[in-house]
Short mmCIF file of C-alpha atoms in Angstrom, two decimals:
data_model
loop_
_atom_site.label_atom_id
_atom_site.label_comp_id
_atom_site.label_asym_id
_atom_site.label_seq_id
_atom_site.Cartn_x
_atom_site.Cartn_y
_atom_site.Cartn_z
CA UNK G 1 65.22 88.52 81.66
CA UNK G 2 66.54 86.15 79.02
CA UNK G 3 70.03 87.62 79.44
CA UNK G 4 69.88 87.09 83.22
CA UNK G 5 68.87 83.46 82.68
CA UNK G 6 71.77 82.83 80.28
CA UNK G 7 74.27 84.55 82.59
CA UNK G 8 73.01 82.60 85.61
CA UNK G 9 73.33 79.27 83.82
CA UNK G 10 76.88 80.08 82.70
CA UNK G 11 77.82 81.22 86.20
CA UNK G 12 76.81 77.81 87.57
CA UNK G 13 79.56 76.16 85.50
CA UNK G 14 82.33 78.67 86.10
CA UNK G 15 83.64 76.42 88.85
CA UNK G 16 82.78 72.95 87.56
CA UNK G 17 84.29 70.83 90.38
CA UNK G 18 82.36 72.74 93.04
CA UNK G 19 79.11 72.74 91.08
CA UNK G 20 79.39 69.04 90.27
CA UNK G 21 80.04 68.26 93.93
CA UNK G 22 76.89 70.01 95.13
CA UNK G 23 74.89 68.53 92.24
CA UNK G 24 76.07 65.05 93.21
CA UNK G 25 75.21 65.68 96.86
CA UNK G 26 71.68 66.78 95.95
CA UNK G 27 71.18 63.90 93.51
CA UNK G 28 72.40 61.20 95.91
CA UNK G 29 70.59 62.69 98.90
CA UNK G 30 67.29 62.96 97.05
CA UNK G 31 67.72 59.49 95.53
CA UNK G 32 68.30 58.01 98.98
CA UNK G 33 65.32 59.83 100.46
CA UNK G 34 62.92 58.90 97.66
CA UNK G 35 64.06 55.28 97.55
CA UNK G 36 63.78 54.90 101.34
CA UNK G 37 60.32 56.44 101.13
CA UNK G 38 59.29 54.04 98.38
CA UNK G 39 60.41 51.04 100.46
CA UNK G 40 58.41 52.32 103.41
CA UNK G 41 55.39 52.96 101.18
CA UNK G 42 55.67 49.44 99.79
CA UNK G 43 55.75 48.00 103.31
CA UNK G 44 52.77 50.08 104.40
CA UNK G 45 50.70 49.09 101.39
CA UNK G 46 51.66 45.45 101.81
CA UNK G 47 50.67 45.49 105.46
CA UNK G 48 47.40 47.27 104.71
CA UNK G 49 46.48 44.91 101.89
CA UNK G 50 47.53 41.86 103.87
CA UNK G 51 45.59 42.96 106.94
CA UNK G 52 42.45 43.69 104.93
CA UNK G 53 42.50 40.58 102.76
CA UNK G 54 43.67 38.03 105.33
CA UNK G 55 42.53 39.33 108.70
CA UNK G 56 40.39 42.44 109.14
CA UNK G 57 38.37 42.54 105.89
CA UNK G 58 36.70 45.76 104.81
CA UNK G 59 33.90 45.52 107.35
CA UNK G 60 32.63 43.20 110.07
CA UNK G 61 29.26 42.47 111.64
CA UNK G 62 28.89 41.56 115.34
CA UNK G 63 26.41 41.45 118.15
CA UNK G 64 27.25 44.58 120.24
CA UNK G 65 27.33 42.46 123.43
CA UNK G 66 29.90 40.10 121.87
CA UNK G 67 32.32 43.00 121.39
CA UNK G 68 32.03 43.86 125.08
CA UNK G 69 31.96 40.38 126.62
CA UNK G 70 33.55 38.16 123.94
CA UNK G 71 31.23 35.30 124.86
CA UNK G 72 30.14 32.78 122.26
CA UNK G 73 26.53 32.95 123.43
CA UNK G 74 26.17 36.46 121.92
CA UNK G 75 25.50 35.55 118.32
CA UNK G 76 24.49 37.94 115.54
CA UNK G 77 20.73 38.46 115.39
CA UNK G 78 19.16 37.70 111.99
CA UNK G 79 22.54 36.45 110.72
CA UNK G 80 20.85 34.44 107.95
CA UNK G 81 19.12 37.57 106.64
CA UNK G 82 22.41 39.51 106.66
CA UNK G 83 24.06 36.73 104.65
CA UNK G 84 21.26 36.85 102.07
CA UNK G 85 21.62 40.62 101.69
CA UNK G 86 25.38 40.31 101.28
CA UNK G 87 25.01 37.51 98.72
CA UNK G 88 22.75 39.75 96.59
CA UNK G 89 24.98 42.85 96.83
CA UNK G 90 27.10 43.22 93.67
CA UNK G 91 29.66 45.40 95.51
CA UNK G 92 30.49 42.53 97.89
CA UNK G 93 33.38 40.41 96.68
CA UNK G 94 33.11 37.74 99.38
CA UNK G 95 32.02 37.24 102.98
CA UNK G 96 32.62 34.66 105.67
CA UNK G 97 30.57 33.83 108.77
CA UNK G 98 32.50 32.67 111.83
CA UNK G 99 31.74 31.10 115.18
CA UNK G 100 34.38 32.18 117.69
CA UNK G 101 35.37 31.11 121.18
CA UNK G 102 38.41 31.31 123.43
CA UNK G 103 39.76 28.02 124.66
CA UNK G 104 42.75 25.80 125.35
CA UNK G 105 44.69 23.49 123.09
CA UNK G 106 46.34 20.52 124.76
CA UNK G 107 48.81 17.87 123.65
CA UNK G 108 50.85 15.33 125.56
CA UNK G 109 53.62 17.91 126.03
CA UNK G 110 51.98 21.33 126.40
CA UNK G 111 48.76 23.25 127.02
CA UNK G 112 48.24 26.73 125.56
CA UNK G 113 45.46 29.31 125.26
CA UNK G 114 44.12 29.85 121.74
CA UNK G 115 41.34 31.50 119.79
CA UNK G 116 39.14 28.90 118.10
CA UNK G 117 37.49 30.00 114.84
CA UNK G 118 34.72 27.89 113.38
CA UNK G 119 34.66 28.72 109.68
CA UNK G 120 32.88 27.80 106.51
CA UNK G 121 35.88 26.50 104.50
CA UNK G 122 34.54 27.70 101.13
CA UNK G 123 33.58 31.17 102.37
CA UNK G 124 36.83 31.64 104.29
CA UNK G 125 38.97 30.65 101.31
CA UNK G 126 37.21 33.28 99.16
CA UNK G 127 37.42 36.00 101.84
CA UNK G 128 40.89 35.58 103.36
CA UNK G 129 42.61 33.12 100.98
CA UNK G 130 43.22 30.84 103.96
CA UNK G 131 43.41 27.80 101.69
CA UNK G 132 46.54 29.20 99.99
CA UNK G 133 48.47 29.39 103.26
CA UNK G 134 48.62 25.61 103.84
CA UNK G 135 52.26 24.49 103.83
CA UNK G 136 51.78 20.96 105.11
CA UNK G 137 48.78 18.63 104.96
CA UNK G 138 45.56 19.82 103.36
CA UNK G 139 42.91 22.49 103.76
CA UNK G 140 39.70 21.77 105.69
CA UNK G 141 37.51 19.31 103.78
CA UNK G 142 33.94 18.14 104.18
CA UNK G 143 34.95 14.62 105.24
CA UNK G 144 36.60 13.37 108.39
CA UNK G 145 35.85 13.93 112.06
CA UNK G 146 36.81 17.22 113.68
CA UNK G 147 39.69 18.39 111.44
CA UNK G 148 41.66 21.46 112.51
CA UNK G 149 44.15 23.90 110.91
CA UNK G 150 46.94 25.33 113.07
CA UNK G 151 49.70 27.86 112.46
CA UNK G 152 53.31 26.90 111.85
CA UNK G 153 54.62 28.61 115.00
CA UNK G 154 51.99 26.91 117.15
CA UNK G 155 52.70 23.55 115.51
CA UNK G 156 56.41 23.94 116.27
CA UNK G 157 55.71 24.79 119.91
CA UNK G 158 53.39 21.80 120.37
CA UNK G 159 55.46 19.50 118.13
CA UNK G 160 52.51 18.76 115.88
CA UNK G 161 52.29 17.58 112.30
CA UNK G 162 49.39 16.61 110.00
CA UNK G 163 47.59 13.64 111.53
CA UNK G 164 48.45 14.56 115.14
CA UNK G 165 45.64 14.58 117.67
CA UNK G 166 44.90 17.49 119.98
CA UNK G 167 42.29 18.32 122.61
CA UNK G 168 40.38 21.62 122.40
CA UNK G 169 38.64 22.80 125.57
CA UNK G 170 36.16 25.70 125.67
CA UNK G 171 32.78 26.74 127.08
CA UNK G 172 29.49 26.23 125.25
CA UNK G 173 26.55 28.63 124.99
CA UNK G 174 25.34 27.52 128.43
CA UNK G 175 28.69 28.16 130.05
CA UNK G 176 29.55 24.49 130.43
CA UNK G 177 33.10 23.28 129.75
CA UNK G 178 33.42 21.16 126.62
CA UNK G 179 36.43 19.12 125.53
CA UNK G 180 36.76 17.42 122.15
CA UNK G 181 39.41 15.58 120.22
CA UNK G 182 40.54 17.07 116.88
CA UNK G 183 42.98 15.85 114.27
CA UNK G 184 45.45 18.23 112.62
CA UNK G 185 44.56 18.27 108.94
CA UNK G 186 46.88 21.04 107.84
CA UNK G 187 49.55 23.46 109.01
CA UNK G 188 49.35 27.05 107.72
CA UNK G 189 51.77 29.95 107.56
CA UNK G 190 50.35 33.41 106.93
CA UNK G 191 52.03 36.82 106.87
CA UNK G 192 50.77 37.34 110.45
CA UNK G 193 53.03 35.06 112.48
CA UNK G 194 51.56 36.33 115.76
CA UNK G 195 48.12 35.10 114.70
CA UNK G 196 49.60 31.79 113.56
CA UNK G 197 50.64 31.30 117.17
CA UNK G 198 47.28 32.10 118.77
CA UNK G 199 44.50 30.97 116.37
CA UNK G 200 43.22 27.59 115.21
CA UNK G 201 40.58 26.94 112.56
CA UNK G 202 37.90 24.25 112.68
CA UNK G 203 34.78 23.64 110.62
CA UNK G 204 31.93 25.85 111.72
CA UNK G 205 29.37 23.03 111.91
CA UNK G 206 31.68 20.99 114.14
CA UNK G 207 32.12 23.87 116.58
CA UNK G 208 28.43 24.78 116.51
CA UNK G 209 27.48 21.21 117.34
CA UNK G 210 29.88 21.11 120.29
CA UNK G 211 28.67 24.46 121.66
CA UNK G 212 25.03 23.36 121.66
CA UNK G 213 23.71 25.88 119.13
CA UNK G 214 23.93 24.85 115.48
CA UNK G 215 23.04 28.32 114.20
CA UNK G 216 25.29 30.52 116.35
CA UNK G 217 27.39 33.01 114.34
CA UNK G 218 29.53 35.57 116.14
CA UNK G 219 31.16 37.39 113.24
CA UNK G 220 30.61 38.06 109.56
CA UNK G 221 33.65 39.43 107.72
CA UNK G 222 32.96 41.18 104.41
CA UNK G 223 35.39 41.91 101.59
CA UNK G 224 34.38 44.55 99.02
CA UNK G 225 35.51 44.87 95.42
CA UNK G 226 36.71 48.42 96.06
CA UNK G 227 37.59 50.28 99.24
CA UNK G 228 35.44 53.22 98.10
CA UNK G 229 32.39 50.96 98.45
CA UNK G 230 32.97 50.36 102.15
CA UNK G 231 31.24 53.42 103.66
CA UNK G 232 28.03 53.10 101.56
CA UNK G 233 27.86 49.38 102.47
CA UNK G 234 28.29 50.13 106.17
CA UNK G 235 25.53 52.76 106.13
CA UNK G 236 23.14 50.48 104.22
CA UNK G 237 23.67 47.57 106.62
CA UNK G 238 23.25 49.80 109.67
CA UNK G 239 19.87 50.95 108.37
CA UNK G 240 18.68 47.42 107.63
CA UNK G 241 20.06 45.79 110.78
CA UNK G 242 20.22 48.42 113.54
CA UNK G 243 20.51 45.75 116.25
CA UNK G 244 23.93 44.69 114.93
CA UNK G 245 27.26 46.47 115.23
CA UNK G 246 28.61 47.23 111.74
CA UNK G 247 32.22 48.46 111.75
CA UNK G 248 34.54 49.37 108.88
CA UNK G 249 38.22 48.42 108.83
CA UNK G 250 39.41 51.64 110.50
CA UNK G 251 37.18 51.00 113.53
CA UNK G 252 38.20 47.36 113.74
CA UNK G 253 41.91 48.17 113.54
CA UNK G 254 42.59 51.82 114.57
CA UNK G 255 46.34 51.28 114.26
CA UNK G 256 45.86 50.39 110.60
CA UNK G 257 43.88 53.60 110.04
CA UNK G 258 46.47 55.70 111.85
CA UNK G 259 49.30 54.08 109.89
CA UNK G 260 47.48 54.73 106.62
CA UNK G 261 46.96 58.40 107.44
CA UNK G 262 50.39 59.16 108.90
CA UNK G 263 52.68 57.14 106.63
CA UNK G 264 52.85 59.74 103.85
CA UNK G 265 53.36 62.63 106.28
CA UNK G 266 56.12 60.76 108.10
CA UNK G 267 58.00 60.11 104.87
CA UNK G 268 57.73 63.76 103.85
CA UNK G 269 59.31 64.74 107.18
CA UNK G 270 62.23 62.46 106.31
CA UNK G 271 62.67 64.18 102.94
CA UNK G 272 62.42 67.64 104.54
CA UNK G 273 65.27 66.71 106.89
CA UNK G 274 67.38 65.50 103.96
CA UNK G 275 66.68 68.61 101.90
CA UNK G 276 67.39 70.82 104.92
CA UNK G 277 70.82 69.24 105.27
CA UNK G 278 71.46 69.74 101.55
CA UNK G 279 70.27 73.35 101.82
CA UNK G 280 73.19 74.18 104.14
CA UNK G 281 75.65 72.83 101.59
CA UNK G 282 73.93 74.81 98.87
CA UNK G 283 73.94 77.92 101.04
CA UNK G 284 77.68 77.55 101.64
CA UNK G 285 78.33 77.15 97.91
CA UNK G 286 76.37 80.28 97.00
CA UNK G 287 78.04 82.32 99.76
CA UNK G 288 81.45 81.37 98.37
CA UNK G 289 80.25 82.30 94.91
CA UNK G 290 79.13 85.74 96.07
CA UNK G 291 82.39 86.45 97.96
CA UNK G 292 84.53 85.33 94.99
CA UNK G 293 82.61 87.63 92.64
CA UNK G 294 82.45 90.70 94.87
CA UNK G 295 84.31 92.91 92.39
CA UNK G 296 82.34 91.56 89.45
CA UNK G 297 79.01 92.20 91.19
CA UNK G 298 80.16 95.70 92.11
CA UNK G 299 80.98 96.47 88.49
CA UNK G 300 77.61 95.14 87.29
CA UNK G 301 75.80 97.32 89.81
CA UNK G 302 77.99 100.30 88.87
CA UNK G 303 77.07 100.06 85.18
CA UNK G 304 73.34 99.94 85.90
CA UNK G 305 72.25 96.45 86.99
CA UNK G 306 69.56 97.07 89.57
CA UNK G 307 69.02 95.14 92.77
CA UNK G 308 66.11 93.13 91.37
CA UNK G 309 68.30 91.73 88.60
CA UNK G 310 71.14 90.96 91.00
CA UNK G 311 68.73 89.14 93.31
CA UNK G 312 67.20 87.29 90.34
CA UNK G 313 70.63 86.21 89.12
CA UNK G 314 71.62 84.72 92.49
CA UNK G 315 68.21 83.06 92.85
CA UNK G 316 68.39 81.58 89.35
CA UNK G 317 71.88 80.20 89.92
CA UNK G 318 70.69 78.48 93.10
CA UNK G 319 67.56 77.19 91.35
CA UNK G 320 69.57 75.80 88.43
CA UNK G 321 71.91 73.99 90.83
CA UNK G 322 69.06 72.59 92.92
CA UNK G 323 66.78 71.50 90.10
CA UNK G 324 69.59 69.99 88.04
CA UNK G 325 70.70 67.89 91.01
CA UNK G 326 67.09 67.11 91.93
CA UNK G 327 66.29 66.03 88.36
CA UNK G 328 69.25 63.65 88.40
CA UNK G 329 68.14 62.28 91.78
CA UNK G 330 64.54 61.81 90.65
CA UNK G 331 65.61 60.03 87.44
CA UNK G 332 67.98 57.78 89.38
CA UNK G 333 65.34 56.95 92.00
CA UNK G 334 62.72 56.39 89.29
CA UNK G 335 64.94 53.84 87.56
CA UNK G 336 65.72 52.13 90.87
CA UNK G 337 62.07 51.96 91.92
CA UNK G 338 61.00 50.77 88.47
CA UNK G 339 63.20 47.69 88.62
CA UNK G 340 62.90 46.89 92.34
CA UNK G 341 59.10 47.21 92.24
CA UNK G 342 59.06 44.30 89.81
CA UNK G 343 61.72 42.10 91.37
CA UNK G 344 61.09 43.05 95.01
CA UNK G 345 63.70 43.47 97.74
CA UNK G 346 64.30 40.46 99.96
CA UNK G 347 64.67 41.43 103.64
CA UNK G 348 64.54 37.88 104.96
CA UNK G 349 68.21 38.04 105.92
CA UNK G 350 67.89 41.22 107.99
CA UNK G 351 64.43 41.09 109.50
CA UNK G 352 62.09 38.71 107.71
CA UNK G 353 60.71 37.17 110.90
CA UNK G 354 60.17 40.59 112.48
CA UNK G 355 58.34 41.86 109.41
CA UNK G 356 56.01 38.86 109.40
CA UNK G 357 54.98 39.70 112.97
CA UNK G 358 53.41 42.86 111.53
CA UNK G 359 51.81 41.29 108.51
CA UNK G 360 54.55 42.26 106.05
CA UNK G 361 56.17 39.78 103.71
CA UNK G 362 59.97 39.48 103.75
CA UNK G 363 59.96 40.56 100.07
CA UNK G 364 59.00 44.23 99.75
CA UNK G 365 57.95 45.92 96.50
CA UNK G 366 58.78 49.67 96.58
CA UNK G 367 56.28 52.24 95.34
CA UNK G 368 55.46 55.90 95.97
CA UNK G 369 52.59 57.48 97.86
CA UNK G 370 49.92 59.26 95.76
CA UNK G 371 50.80 62.92 95.14
CA UNK G 372 54.43 62.38 96.17
CA UNK G 373 55.87 63.82 92.93
CA UNK G 374 54.06 67.14 93.39
CA UNK G 375 55.36 67.42 96.96
CA UNK G 376 58.92 66.77 95.76
CA UNK G 377 58.71 69.63 93.24
CA UNK G 378 57.43 72.03 95.92
CA UNK G 379 60.08 70.89 98.38
CA UNK G 380 62.92 71.38 95.89
CA UNK G 381 61.60 74.81 94.91
CA UNK G 382 61.35 75.85 98.55
CA UNK G 383 64.88 74.60 99.23
CA UNK G 384 66.34 76.60 96.33
CA UNK G 385 64.58 79.82 97.38
CA UNK G 386 65.57 79.53 101.04
CA UNK G 387 69.17 78.71 100.13
CA UNK G 388 69.39 81.74 97.85
CA UNK G 389 67.93 84.33 100.21
CA UNK G 390 70.94 84.97 102.45
CA UNK G 391 73.60 85.03 99.69
CA UNK G 392 71.36 87.31 97.60
CA UNK G 393 70.87 89.66 100.55
CA UNK G 394 74.65 89.82 101.06
CA UNK G 395 75.08 90.69 97.38
CA UNK G 396 72.48 93.45 97.58
CA UNK G 397 74.31 95.06 100.50
CA UNK G 398 77.47 95.56 98.43
CA UNK G 399 78.50 99.14 97.69
CA UNK G 400 79.67 99.34 94.05
CA UNK G 401 82.55 101.73 94.79
CA UNK G 402 83.91 99.57 97.64
CA UNK G 403 83.29 96.29 95.82
CA UNK G 404 85.30 97.42 92.77
CA UNK G 405 88.30 98.34 94.92
#
């Protein structure tokens, strides 16, 4: 077997230009596929992390009727007890209680529908890092009368700046229409530009006072230290508070769950297509090799080389070509990913605004999905075997006497 291995390796380099061409094709193709996959993986992770830490959180608590009717009057039952349990749970990183109502924002120039979130500024800053998104003005403070935070896109549409006055109109817990004057304290810009256009943030106590119920809480968002702690936390809360609807992030945002499950599979399909295209080039190269060495193969079979050894020699030549090119591609992609994962790739010039609509920053940090390396090895091995089968079968069909002539 050692002799077959040595012969196969030498045969690969008998025609150096042709071998180097196919090696380069495999290396560049695999590098492109892996690097594109790493960019996609970086985007998916960034969107997932951004959605969890700034919007969805790991789990949320609601009154079941609020999820169906979206009416402020349906507050969470025993909300104060839930908050105490969460505060004592060491697996909980942070939580934020919110009072939520749909309403209208009005200025002298425009009126627009918005979602009004009454938040505890300290809790919200710890849960969603909202305080770090302020780009103009200041974050919500304890002082002042009816301060409000609005998104950059909404501020541009309404021509607002810090200090501007707006009117918020909504219904209270009794169904009566309430209007109140608020002053813009800060303008924020998050990675979710669509939310920046449709949500405004006010202090929870201000909104509760205006709605007529100073204890109403419609949502509690909870952030865990580790995603593996989410399911046990959900089950524990459901047992303690069966009257409340406890949902984990996948139930709150099914598209996020689907994206998380399908992203890796989608990227592997891309690599399979690339390797399939390379396999045809490899197949063509090996077919040419077999036809050029027809007499040589006939002589080897005539002096006693059996069909198993002939098949093994063709298979090994194909494997050497594939794995050498694949190794070069993996090394090249590893170097590329290593540096770009630290510096990031700026896509602001080609789609930064579009990316922000989906919760992805314009600067993407490439990385690979878990278990991706093992799949690459299997894919390369499968490609080499499939590419070698037909040429090897053609070699086995040779008749030594005819091949020599």
